[in-house]
Coordinates of C-alpha atoms in Angstrom, one line a residue:
Chain A
M135 CA -24.8 -10.8 -33.4
S136 CA -26.5 -8.6 -30.5
S137 CA -25.3 -5.3 -30.7
S138 CA -23.8 -5.6 -26.6
T139 CA -21.8 -8.3 -29.1
A140 CA -20.8 -6.3 -30.8
T141 CA -19.7 -3.1 -29.4
P142 CA -16.1 -3.3 -28.8
V143 CA -15.3 -4.1 -26.0
L144 CA -12.3 -1.1 -25.6
A145 CA -12.3 1.0 -28.6
V146 CA -9.5 3.9 -28.7
Q147 CA -9.7 7.7 -30.5
G148 CA -6.5 9.9 -31.0
L149 CA -5.6 9.1 -27.5
T150 CA -2.7 11.1 -26.8
V151 CA -0.9 11.1 -23.1
Q152 CA 2.2 13.1 -21.6
R153 CA 4.4 11.9 -19.1
D154 CA 6.5 13.7 -16.7
G155 CA 5.8 16.7 -19.5
L156 CA 6.9 14.8 -22.8
L157 CA 4.2 13.6 -25.5
A158 CA 4.8 9.3 -24.4
V159 CA 1.2 8.8 -26.4
D160 CA 0.5 10.2 -29.7
A161 CA -2.6 9.7 -31.6
V162 CA -3.4 6.5 -31.0
S163 CA -6.6 4.6 -32.3
F164 CA -7.9 1.0 -32.2
Q165 CA -10.1 -1.2 -30.7
L166 CA -10.7 -4.7 -29.2
A167 CA -13.2 -6.9 -30.3
R168 CA -15.3 -9.3 -27.7
E169 CA -12.8 -12.5 -26.8
T170 CA -9.8 -11.6 -28.3
D171 CA -6.2 -11.7 -26.8
T172 CA -4.0 -8.7 -28.2
A173 CA -1.3 -7.9 -27.6
L174 CA 0.8 -4.7 -27.3
V175 CA 4.5 -4.3 -28.6
G176 CA 7.3 -2.3 -28.9
P177 CA 11.0 -0.8 -27.4
N178 CA 11.8 -0.4 -24.1
G179 CA 9.8 3.4 -23.1
A180 CA 7.9 3.4 -26.6
G181 CA 4.5 4.3 -24.1
K182 CA 3.2 1.2 -23.4
S183 CA 2.8 1.1 -19.7
T184 CA 1.6 5.0 -20.3
L185 CA -0.7 3.6 -22.7
V186 CA -2.5 1.0 -20.8
A187 CA -2.4 3.4 -17.6
A188 CA -4.5 6.0 -19.2
L189 CA -7.1 3.4 -20.7
L190 CA -7.5 2.5 -16.9
G191 CA -7.9 5.7 -16.0
L192 CA -4.9 6.2 -14.0
L193 CA -3.3 8.7 -16.0
P194 CA -4.9 11.7 -17.4
R195 CA -4.7 12.6 -21.1
Q196 CA -4.4 15.5 -23.2
A197 CA -6.6 13.8 -26.3
G198 CA -8.6 11.2 -27.7
T199 CA -11.4 9.1 -26.1
V200 CA -11.3 6.2 -24.8
L201 CA -15.0 3.5 -24.5
L202 CA -14.7 0.6 -22.1
M203 CA -18.1 -1.9 -23.1
G204 CA -19.8 1.7 -24.6
H205 CA -19.3 3.5 -21.5
A206 CA -16.8 6.6 -22.0
L207 CA -14.1 6.8 -20.0
G208 CA -14.1 10.2 -17.6
P209 CA -11.4 13.1 -18.2
A210 CA -10.0 11.8 -14.2
G211 CA -10.9 8.3 -15.2
Q212 CA -14.3 8.2 -14.1
L213 CA -16.2 5.0 -14.9
P214 CA -19.5 3.3 -13.7
R215 CA -19.1 0.8 -11.1
S216 CA -20.8 -1.8 -13.1
V217 CA -18.2 -1.8 -15.9
R218 CA -14.8 -1.1 -13.2
V219 CA -16.0 -3.8 -12.1
Q220 CA -15.5 -5.8 -15.5
I221 CA -11.5 -4.8 -15.2
A222 CA -8.7 -6.4 -14.1
Y223 CA -5.5 -5.5 -14.4
L224 CA -2.4 -7.3 -13.6
P225 CA 0.7 -6.0 -12.7
Q226 CA 4.4 -6.9 -13.0
T227 CA 4.9 -7.4 -9.5
L228 CA 3.1 -6.7 -6.3
S229 CA 5.1 -4.1 -3.1
L230 CA 5.9 -7.0 -1.1
Q231 CA 9.2 -6.0 0.8
G232 CA 9.3 -7.9 4.3
R233 CA 7.2 -10.2 5.8
F234 CA 3.9 -9.0 4.8
P235 CA 0.7 -9.7 6.7
L236 CA -1.7 -10.9 3.9
S237 CA -2.7 -14.4 3.2
V238 CA -3.0 -15.9 -0.6
A239 CA -7.0 -16.6 0.8
E240 CA -7.6 -12.7 2.2
F241 CA -6.2 -11.2 -0.9
V242 CA -7.9 -13.2 -3.4
G243 CA -10.7 -12.3 -1.7
F244 CA -10.3 -8.2 -2.4
G245 CA -11.4 -9.4 -5.6
F246 CA -14.7 -10.3 -5.3
D247 CA -16.6 -7.7 -3.8
P248 CA -17.2 -5.0 -6.0
P249 CA -15.4 -1.6 -5.4
G250 CA -16.7 0.4 -2.4
P251 CA -16.1 0.9 1.2
R252 CA -16.7 -2.7 3.0
L253 CA -16.5 -3.9 5.8
P254 CA -14.4 -6.8 6.3
W255 CA -16.2 -9.2 8.1
A256 CA -19.3 -8.5 5.5
G257 CA -19.9 -11.5 2.6
G258 CA -17.9 -13.7 4.0
Q259 CA -19.3 -16.9 2.8
R260 CA -20.0 -16.1 -0.7
R261 CA -16.7 -14.8 -0.8
H262 CA -14.7 -17.8 0.8
G263 CA -16.8 -20.4 -1.7
A264 CA -16.2 -17.9 -4.3
V265 CA -11.9 -17.4 -2.9
Q266 CA -11.8 -21.4 -2.4
R267 CA -13.2 -22.1 -6.5
A268 CA -10.4 -18.8 -7.9
L269 CA -7.7 -20.6 -6.5
E270 CA -8.3 -24.7 -7.5
R271 CA -8.4 -23.1 -11.0
T272 CA -5.7 -21.8 -10.6
G273 CA -3.7 -23.9 -9.3
C274 CA -2.8 -22.6 -6.2
R275 CA -6.3 -24.7 -3.4
D276 CA -2.5 -25.7 -1.5
L277 CA -1.3 -21.5 -1.2
G278 CA -4.4 -20.2 0.6
E279 CA -2.6 -19.7 4.3
R280 CA 0.5 -19.3 2.6
L281 CA 2.0 -14.8 2.9
L282 CA 1.8 -13.3 -0.5
S283 CA 5.4 -12.7 0.6
E284 CA 6.3 -15.9 1.5
L285 CA 5.6 -17.0 -2.4
S286 CA 8.0 -17.4 -5.7
G287 CA 7.5 -15.6 -8.5
G288 CA 5.5 -17.6 -10.1
Q289 CA 2.8 -18.8 -7.5
L290 CA 2.4 -14.8 -7.4
K291 CA 1.5 -14.9 -10.5
R292 CA -0.8 -17.4 -10.7
V293 CA -2.1 -15.7 -7.5
L294 CA -2.9 -12.3 -9.5
L295 CA -4.6 -14.6 -11.8
A296 CA -6.4 -15.7 -9.2
F297 CA -7.4 -12.0 -7.9
C298 CA -9.1 -12.1 -11.5
V299 CA -11.3 -15.0 -11.7
V300 CA -12.8 -14.7 -8.4
R301 CA -15.4 -13.1 -10.5
P302 CA -16.9 -12.7 -13.8
R303 CA -15.1 -10.3 -15.7
Q304 CA -14.7 -8.9 -18.9
L305 CA -11.5 -7.2 -19.8
L306 CA -8.4 -8.4 -18.5
V307 CA -5.5 -6.1 -19.3
L308 CA -1.3 -7.4 -18.6
D309 CA 1.5 -5.1 -17.9
E310 CA 4.3 -7.7 -18.5
A311 CA 2.6 -9.9 -16.2
Q312 CA 5.4 -12.6 -17.4
A313 CA 8.2 -10.4 -16.2
G314 CA 11.4 -12.0 -14.5
L315 CA 9.5 -15.4 -14.7
D316 CA 11.5 -18.3 -15.9
A317 CA 10.7 -20.4 -19.4
P318 CA 8.8 -23.5 -16.9
S319 CA 7.4 -21.1 -15.5
S320 CA 6.2 -18.5 -17.8
E321 CA 4.9 -21.3 -20.0
Q322 CA 3.3 -22.2 -17.1
F323 CA 2.3 -18.8 -16.4
H324 CA 1.1 -18.6 -20.2
Q325 CA -1.0 -21.6 -20.8
L326 CA -2.8 -21.2 -17.6
L327 CA -3.9 -17.8 -19.1
L328 CA -5.1 -19.0 -22.2
E329 CA -7.5 -22.1 -20.3
L330 CA -9.0 -18.9 -18.4
R331 CA -9.3 -17.0 -21.3
R332 CA -11.1 -19.5 -22.9
Q333 CA -13.3 -20.8 -19.9
E334 CA -13.9 -16.8 -18.6
G335 CA -14.7 -15.3 -22.3
W336 CA -12.1 -12.9 -21.4
T337 CA -11.0 -10.0 -23.8
V338 CA -7.0 -10.0 -22.9
L339 CA -5.0 -6.6 -23.7
Q340 CA -1.4 -7.9 -22.7
V341 CA 2.0 -5.6 -23.0
S342 CA 4.4 -8.0 -23.2
H343 CA 8.4 -8.4 -25.0
D344 CA 8.3 -12.0 -25.8
L345 CA 7.1 -11.9 -29.9
E346 CA 7.1 -15.3 -29.9
M347 CA 4.4 -16.5 -27.6
V348 CA 2.6 -13.1 -28.6
R349 CA 3.1 -14.8 -33.0
R350 CA 1.5 -18.0 -31.4
S351 CA -1.3 -17.2 -29.1
C352 CA -3.0 -13.5 -30.0
D353 CA -5.6 -13.1 -32.6
Q354 CA -3.6 -8.8 -33.2
V355 CA -1.0 -7.2 -32.1
L356 CA -0.1 -3.5 -31.9
C357 CA 3.4 -2.3 -32.1
L358 CA 3.8 0.8 -30.6
N359 CA 6.4 3.3 -30.5
R360 CA 5.1 6.5 -29.1
R361 CA 2.6 6.6 -32.1
L362 CA 0.8 3.0 -33.4
R363 CA 3.3 2.3 -36.1
C364 CA 1.4 -1.0 -37.3
S365 CA -1.3 -2.9 -36.0
G366 CA -2.6 -6.2 -37.1
A367 CA -2.1 -10.5 -37.5
P368 CA 0.5 -11.5 -36.2
D369 CA 2.0 -13.0 -38.7
H370 CA 1.3 -9.5 -40.7
A371 CA 2.5 -7.2 -38.1
L372 CA 5.7 -9.6 -36.6
S373 CA 7.0 -9.2 -40.3
P374 CA 11.0 -9.0 -40.4
A375 CA 10.4 -5.9 -42.1
R376 CA 8.1 -4.4 -39.7
L377 CA 10.4 -5.4 -36.1
A378 CA 13.1 -4.1 -37.8
E379 CA 11.0 -0.2 -38.6
L380 CA 9.9 -0.7 -34.5
Y381 CA 13.3 -1.9 -33.3
G382 CA 15.9 -1.9 -35.4
A383 CA 17.3 -3.9 -37.4
N384 CA 18.2 -7.5 -36.8
V385 CA 15.2 -8.5 -34.2
V386 CA 13.7 -11.5 -34.6
P387 CA 10.6 -13.4 -32.2
Y388 CA 12.4 -15.9 -30.4
R389 CA 11.4 -18.8 -29.5
H390 CA 10.8 -21.0 -26.6
Q391 CA 12.7 -23.9 -25.2
H392 CA 9.7 -26.0 -23.7
S393 CA 11.9 -28.7 -22.0
P394 CA 12.7 -28.0 -18.4
G395 CA 16.1 -27.0 -19.6
G396 CA 15.3 -24.9 -22.1
R397 CA 16.8 -21.3 -22.1
H398 CA 14.4 -18.6 -22.4
G399 CA 15.8 -16.3 -25.5
Chain B
M95 CA -1.9 22.1 29.7
W96 CA 1.0 21.2 28.6
C97 CA 2.8 20.6 32.0
P98 CA 2.8 18.5 34.9
T99 CA 2.3 21.0 38.2
A100 CA 5.1 20.7 40.6
T101 CA 2.8 18.8 42.8
N102 CA 1.9 15.9 40.6
T103 CA 5.5 15.4 39.2
A104 CA 6.5 15.3 43.0
L105 CA 3.8 13.1 44.3
V106 CA 4.5 10.8 41.4
G107 CA 8.5 10.7 42.4
V108 CA 8.1 9.0 45.5
M109 CA 5.6 6.1 45.4
V110 CA 7.4 2.9 44.3
D111 CA 5.8 0.0 45.6
G112 CA 2.4 -1.5 45.5
A113 CA 0.0 0.8 47.7
A114 CA 1.7 3.6 45.9
L115 CA 0.6 1.8 42.7
A116 CA -3.1 2.2 43.7
M117 CA -2.3 5.6 45.3
L118 CA -1.3 6.5 41.7
L119 CA -3.7 5.1 39.8
D120 CA -6.2 7.6 42.3
Q121 CA -5.0 10.0 41.3
P122 CA -7.1 11.8 37.9
F123 CA -4.4 13.2 36.5
M124 CA -2.5 9.9 35.9
Q125 CA -6.2 8.4 35.1
R126 CA -5.8 10.4 32.3
A127 CA -2.5 10.3 31.4
L128 CA -3.5 6.2 31.1
I129 CA -6.9 7.0 29.4
G130 CA -4.5 8.9 26.9
G131 CA -1.2 6.7 26.6
L132 CA -3.9 4.0 26.1
L133 CA -5.7 6.3 22.8
T134 CA -2.2 7.4 21.9
G135 CA -0.7 4.0 21.7
S136 CA -3.9 2.6 20.3
L137 CA -4.0 5.1 17.2
G138 CA -0.7 5.0 16.2
G139 CA -0.4 1.0 16.5
L140 CA -2.9 1.3 14.4
L141 CA -1.9 3.8 11.4
G142 CA 1.2 1.9 12.1
S143 CA 0.5 -0.9 10.5
F144 CA -0.1 0.8 7.5
A145 CA 2.9 3.6 7.8
V146 CA 5.2 0.9 8.0
L147 CA 4.4 -1.1 5.3
R148 CA 3.8 2.2 3.4
Q149 CA 7.2 3.0 4.0
L150 CA 6.2 6.1 5.6
S151 CA 7.9 5.1 9.3
F152 CA 10.3 8.5 7.7
F153 CA 7.6 10.4 7.4
S154 CA 6.3 10.3 10.2
D155 CA 9.5 10.5 11.9
A156 CA 10.5 14.2 9.7
L157 CA 6.6 15.1 11.2
G158 CA 7.5 14.9 14.7
H159 CA 10.5 16.8 14.2
S160 CA 9.3 19.6 12.6
A161 CA 5.8 19.4 14.9
L162 CA 8.1 21.2 17.0
L163 CA 8.3 23.7 15.1
G164 CA 4.8 24.3 15.3
I165 CA 5.0 24.5 18.5
T166 CA 7.3 27.3 19.3
L167 CA 4.6 29.7 16.4
G168 CA 1.9 28.2 19.3
L169 CA 4.5 30.1 21.9
L170 CA 5.6 33.2 19.6
L171 CA 1.9 34.1 18.2
G172 CA 0.9 32.7 22.2
I173 CA -1.8 30.3 21.8
N174 CA -2.1 27.2 22.9
P175 CA 0.5 25.3 21.9
T176 CA -2.2 22.3 21.7
L177 CA -5.0 24.0 18.9
V178 CA -1.7 24.9 16.6
L179 CA -0.3 21.8 16.3
I180 CA -3.0 20.1 14.7
P181 CA -3.4 21.9 12.0
F182 CA 0.4 22.6 11.6
A183 CA 1.3 19.2 11.5
V184 CA -1.9 18.5 8.7
I185 CA -0.8 21.3 6.4
F186 CA 3.0 20.5 6.9
A187 CA 2.9 16.9 5.9
L188 CA 0.9 18.1 2.7
L189 CA 3.4 20.3 1.4
I190 CA 6.3 17.3 2.5
N191 CA 4.0 15.1 0.4
Q192 CA 3.8 17.5 -2.3
L193 CA 7.0 18.6 -2.3
V194 CA 8.0 14.5 -2.1
Q195 CA 5.4 14.3 -5.5
R196 CA 6.7 17.0 -7.4
S197 CA 10.9 16.5 -7.1
R198 CA 13.6 14.1 -8.6
L199 CA 14.6 14.3 -5.7
P200 CA 15.0 11.0 -2.7
A201 CA 12.3 10.9 -0.7
D202 CA 14.6 10.3 2.2
A203 CA 17.0 12.7 1.4
L204 CA 13.8 15.9 0.8
L205 CA 12.4 14.6 4.4
N206 CA 16.1 15.0 6.0
I207 CA 16.1 18.4 4.3
V208 CA 13.0 19.3 6.1
Y209 CA 12.4 17.9 9.5
S210 CA 16.3 19.1 10.4
T211 CA 15.4 23.0 9.5
S212 CA 12.2 22.4 10.4
L213 CA 14.1 21.6 14.2
A214 CA 17.0 24.4 14.0
F215 CA 14.1 27.2 13.2
A216 CA 11.9 26.2 16.3
V217 CA 15.2 25.7 19.1
V218 CA 16.5 28.7 17.8
A219 CA 13.8 30.8 18.1
L220 CA 12.9 28.8 21.5
S221 CA 16.6 29.3 23.0
L222 CA 15.3 32.4 22.2
M223 CA 12.4 32.6 24.7
E224 CA 13.4 32.3 27.9
T225 CA 10.2 31.9 29.4
Y226 CA 10.1 28.1 27.4
R227 CA 13.6 26.9 27.9
G228 CA 12.2 25.0 31.0
G229 CA 9.8 23.2 29.1
I230 CA 12.3 22.2 26.5
H231 CA 13.1 18.8 27.5
Q232 CA 8.9 17.7 27.9
L233 CA 8.3 18.4 24.3
L234 CA 11.2 16.6 23.1
F235 CA 10.1 13.3 25.3
G236 CA 6.8 13.9 26.7
D237 CA 5.1 14.6 29.1
I238 CA 1.9 13.2 29.1
L239 CA 1.0 14.0 32.5
G240 CA -0.9 17.2 32.0
I241 CA -3.2 15.6 30.1
A242 CA -6.7 17.5 29.8
W243 CA -10.6 15.7 29.8
P244 CA -10.8 17.9 26.7
D245 CA -7.7 16.3 25.1
L246 CA -8.7 13.0 25.7
A247 CA -11.9 13.2 24.2
V248 CA -10.7 14.7 21.3
I249 CA -8.4 11.2 20.6
A250 CA -11.1 9.2 21.5
I251 CA -13.2 11.0 18.6
L252 CA -10.1 10.2 16.5
L253 CA -9.7 6.9 17.2
L254 CA -13.2 6.3 16.6
G255 CA -12.8 7.9 13.1
A256 CA -9.4 5.8 12.4
L257 CA -11.6 2.4 13.5
V258 CA -14.5 3.4 11.1
Y259 CA -12.0 4.7 8.4
L260 CA -9.9 2.2 8.2
A261 CA -12.3 -0.9 8.7
L262 CA -14.5 1.0 6.0
S263 CA -11.7 1.0 3.2
L264 CA -9.7 -1.4 4.6
R265 CA -9.3 -3.4 1.0
A266 CA -8.5 -0.5 -0.1
Q267 CA -6.2 0.6 2.2
V268 CA -4.4 -3.1 0.9
L269 CA -4.6 -2.9 -2.8
L270 CA -3.2 0.6 -2.7
T271 CA -0.3 -0.5 -0.2
L272 CA 0.4 -3.6 -2.6
N273 CA 0.4 -1.0 -5.6
D274 CA -1.1 1.5 -7.1
D275 CA -1.7 1.1 -11.1
L276 CA -4.1 -2.2 -9.4
A277 CA -5.5 0.1 -6.6
G278 CA -6.5 1.9 -9.5
A279 CA -7.8 0.1 -12.0
F280 CA -9.7 -2.0 -9.1
G281 CA -11.6 1.1 -9.2
V282 CA -9.7 2.3 -5.8
R283 CA -9.6 6.7 -5.7
A284 CA -5.9 6.6 -4.9
N285 CA -4.9 10.0 -4.7
W286 CA -7.8 9.7 -2.0
H287 CA -7.5 7.8 0.0
R288 CA -3.7 8.4 0.7
L289 CA -4.4 12.3 1.1
A290 CA -6.6 10.5 3.4
F291 CA -4.4 8.3 5.3
I292 CA -1.5 11.2 5.3
I293 CA -3.6 13.5 7.1
L294 CA -5.2 11.0 9.8
L295 CA -1.3 10.5 10.2
A296 CA -0.6 13.8 10.5
V297 CA -3.0 14.7 13.2
V298 CA -2.1 11.2 15.5
V299 CA 1.5 12.2 15.8
A300 CA 0.4 15.9 16.4
V301 CA -2.1 14.1 19.6
S302 CA 0.3 11.9 20.2
I303 CA 3.2 14.2 21.3
K304 CA 2.1 15.6 24.5
A305 CA 2.6 11.2 25.5
V306 CA 6.2 10.9 23.5
G307 CA 8.1 13.9 22.3
V308 CA 8.7 15.4 19.1
L309 CA 12.3 13.1 19.6
L310 CA 10.0 9.4 20.1
I311 CA 7.5 10.2 18.5
S312 CA 7.5 7.4 15.7
A313 CA 8.3 5.2 17.7
F314 CA 5.3 5.2 18.7
V315 CA 4.3 4.9 14.5
V316 CA 6.8 1.9 14.7
I317 CA 7.6 0.0 17.0
P318 CA 4.0 -1.4 18.0
A319 CA 3.0 -2.7 13.9
C320 CA 7.2 -3.8 13.2
A321 CA 5.8 -5.9 16.5
G322 CA 2.7 -7.0 15.0
R323 CA 4.0 -7.9 11.6
L324 CA 5.9 -10.4 12.4
L325 CA 3.7 -12.2 14.9
S326 CA 0.2 -11.8 11.8
R327 CA -0.9 -14.2 9.2
R328 CA -4.5 -12.1 8.5
F329 CA -4.6 -8.4 8.1
P330 CA -7.0 -7.6 10.3
V331 CA -5.3 -9.0 13.3
Y332 CA -2.1 -7.8 12.6
M333 CA -3.6 -4.2 12.6
L334 CA -5.6 -5.4 15.8
I335 CA -2.2 -6.6 17.6
S336 CA -0.1 -3.5 16.1
G337 CA -3.3 -1.3 18.0
T338 CA -3.6 -3.0 20.8
L339 CA 0.2 -3.3 21.7
G340 CA 0.9 -0.5 21.3
G341 CA -2.1 1.1 23.8
G342 CA -0.7 -1.3 26.5
C343 CA 2.5 -0.8 26.3
A344 CA 1.8 2.5 26.4
L345 CA 0.0 2.0 29.5
L346 CA 2.5 0.1 30.7
G347 CA 5.0 2.7 30.0
L348 CA 3.0 5.0 31.3
L349 CA 2.8 3.3 34.9
V350 CA 6.8 2.7 34.6
S351 CA 7.3 6.2 34.2
G352 CA 4.8 7.8 37.4
L353 CA 6.6 5.5 39.6
T354 CA 10.0 6.6 38.7
N355 CA 9.1 10.1 37.9
L356 CA 11.1 9.2 34.7
P357 CA 10.2 10.9 30.7
S358 CA 7.1 9.3 30.1
G359 CA 8.3 9.3 26.0
P360 CA 11.0 7.2 27.0
C361 CA 9.8 4.4 29.1
V362 CA 7.0 4.1 26.8
V363 CA 9.6 3.9 23.5
I364 CA 12.0 1.2 26.3
V365 CA 8.7 -1.0 26.6
Q366 CA 7.3 -1.3 22.9
F367 CA 11.1 -2.0 22.6
A368 CA 10.3 -5.0 24.7
G369 CA 7.2 -5.9 22.8
F370 CA 9.2 -6.0 19.8
M371 CA 11.8 -8.7 21.0
L372 CA 8.8 -10.8 22.5
A373 CA 7.2 -11.0 19.0
L374 CA 10.7 -10.7 17.6
L375 CA 11.4 -14.6 19.6
V376 CA 7.5 -15.6 19.5
S377 CA 8.0 -15.4 15.4
Q378 CA 11.4 -16.8 16.1
V379 CA 9.7 -19.9 17.5
R380 CA 7.1 -20.3 15.5
C381 CA 10.0 -20.9 12.8
W382 CA 11.5 -23.2 14.1
S383 CA 8.7 -25.3 15.9
P384 CA 7.4 -27.7 12.8
A385 CA 4.2 -28.2 14.3
I386 CA 3.3 -24.7 14.2
A387 CA 5.1 -23.6 11.4
V388 CA 2.7 -23.4 7.3
P389 CA 3.2 -26.1 5.6
A390 CA 5.4 -25.2 2.0
G391 CA 2.8 -25.5 -0.9
P392 CA 4.1 -26.7 -3.9
R393 CA 6.9 -24.7 -5.1
T394 CA 7.8 -22.9 -9.0
P395 CA 9.9 -24.6 -10.6
G396 CA 13.4 -22.4 -10.7
A397 CA 12.4 -21.0 -7.3
D398 CA 14.6 -20.6 -4.2
P399 CA 14.9 -22.3 -1.3
A400 CA 13.9 -18.9 0.5
G401 CA 10.6 -19.0 -1.6
R402 CA 11.7 -15.9 -3.3
E403 CA 13.0 -15.8 -6.9

């Protein structure tokens, strides 16, 4: 194993974050090995989204270190461009009130070039080719000319994956990406994510409430409730005793019904 | 120079036919006004294309109303109001921005408190100044006929700067509009761009007040952008249509104002509204026409007929 392969994609040590003056994340440490799928679970208000925001450099931290691909995240979220370009983030939703005059192809194209100033028309041919391939791979080939605001929830999530896959990346961070989807759409999105992860060799960190999905497909689970309560393989971390400790009594992982009319829950 | 001269105004008032239009266009003050209107209208439309999507329409309205306080301060201090207005608008915008970010109150309520209070102070101060009572009308509804060549130079530089900044940061601006965290994770300096945009918007509002007045300034920002939003399916096209409509409507509105001796601000806004209604009509015709409408792609199971889940 080469040293670059051995270096964790993400290494967090003693991370402490305050939000609105309250301690939201307290001395959390963990690592993500390359090409693994890790779920971050915990009750509402446990600090999951705050932790993710701090890892990406979107929130200041009070203590601790964050190493992304071996590079230290600066106090104000600074990262070398070569590292930043390897990270993709998939939010719960986009702010698309009313008619938003941006086509799907334009949006996906925004993910192609590295961060920094660029003229809108620069690199058009290369970008166009990459966008078409990304749309094809995510089953969005026919959506390129649609407006983002005209998409259904399921289509929008697939377009967000196209945004991530339009250029090679190492780390994909998802914040409750399946929230708001019905059961078939959620399953379709999950299968697409698994397939792309295999093809792209992504390391995935996903905030999720779908414990059955986490049990089925993740390599590692981090149970957060301000502090890291437990971590490890799903069978270990999602045992009834640990779930009861994390969420309170009588919590069991719910199961998807895979039939089209199946109930999510 | 803030107000038109009495001679100029009287000259404008009697001109209503084609020959009069030619004579009007021959007047240096009218040429300056039209160039000023074209530039400020384009600027308003261009900045408005982002302001509307970021729900900053009310912010620009509050800024415009509060500008009256800046003008009043300039008059009280004996300084040309135009010189005071730009720094006042920028400082005021930054203060409002901080207040909205730090307060736990809804932004619209805070903006309402700020603009109505500053407007009240400004009107009280102006009413105490006997010599300026006659000028209130121009402040409220605009009179671009008094614009001077140095003003035009400032506006032209501002338009050029805004064009370059928005072209280079288009992707960052759009991502920021869509989702703060998505933009930040992608490497966009979200706070820097948000601040830069608010400053730019404040400056544009300040320079446009001469054309449209404090009461109607938000129309310069909002109406062309909303019309462009109805007509565009590509973001650069949206910006282009918004800027062009803003400039074109300002030009036409000022000509109407010049020919009828009506206040420039309301004339421009009425023309902008006509442009918006036209855009609404065109967008509805497009929706109904199967040859023009974009074909719907495959639907995700569970999506409603309107395309939203």
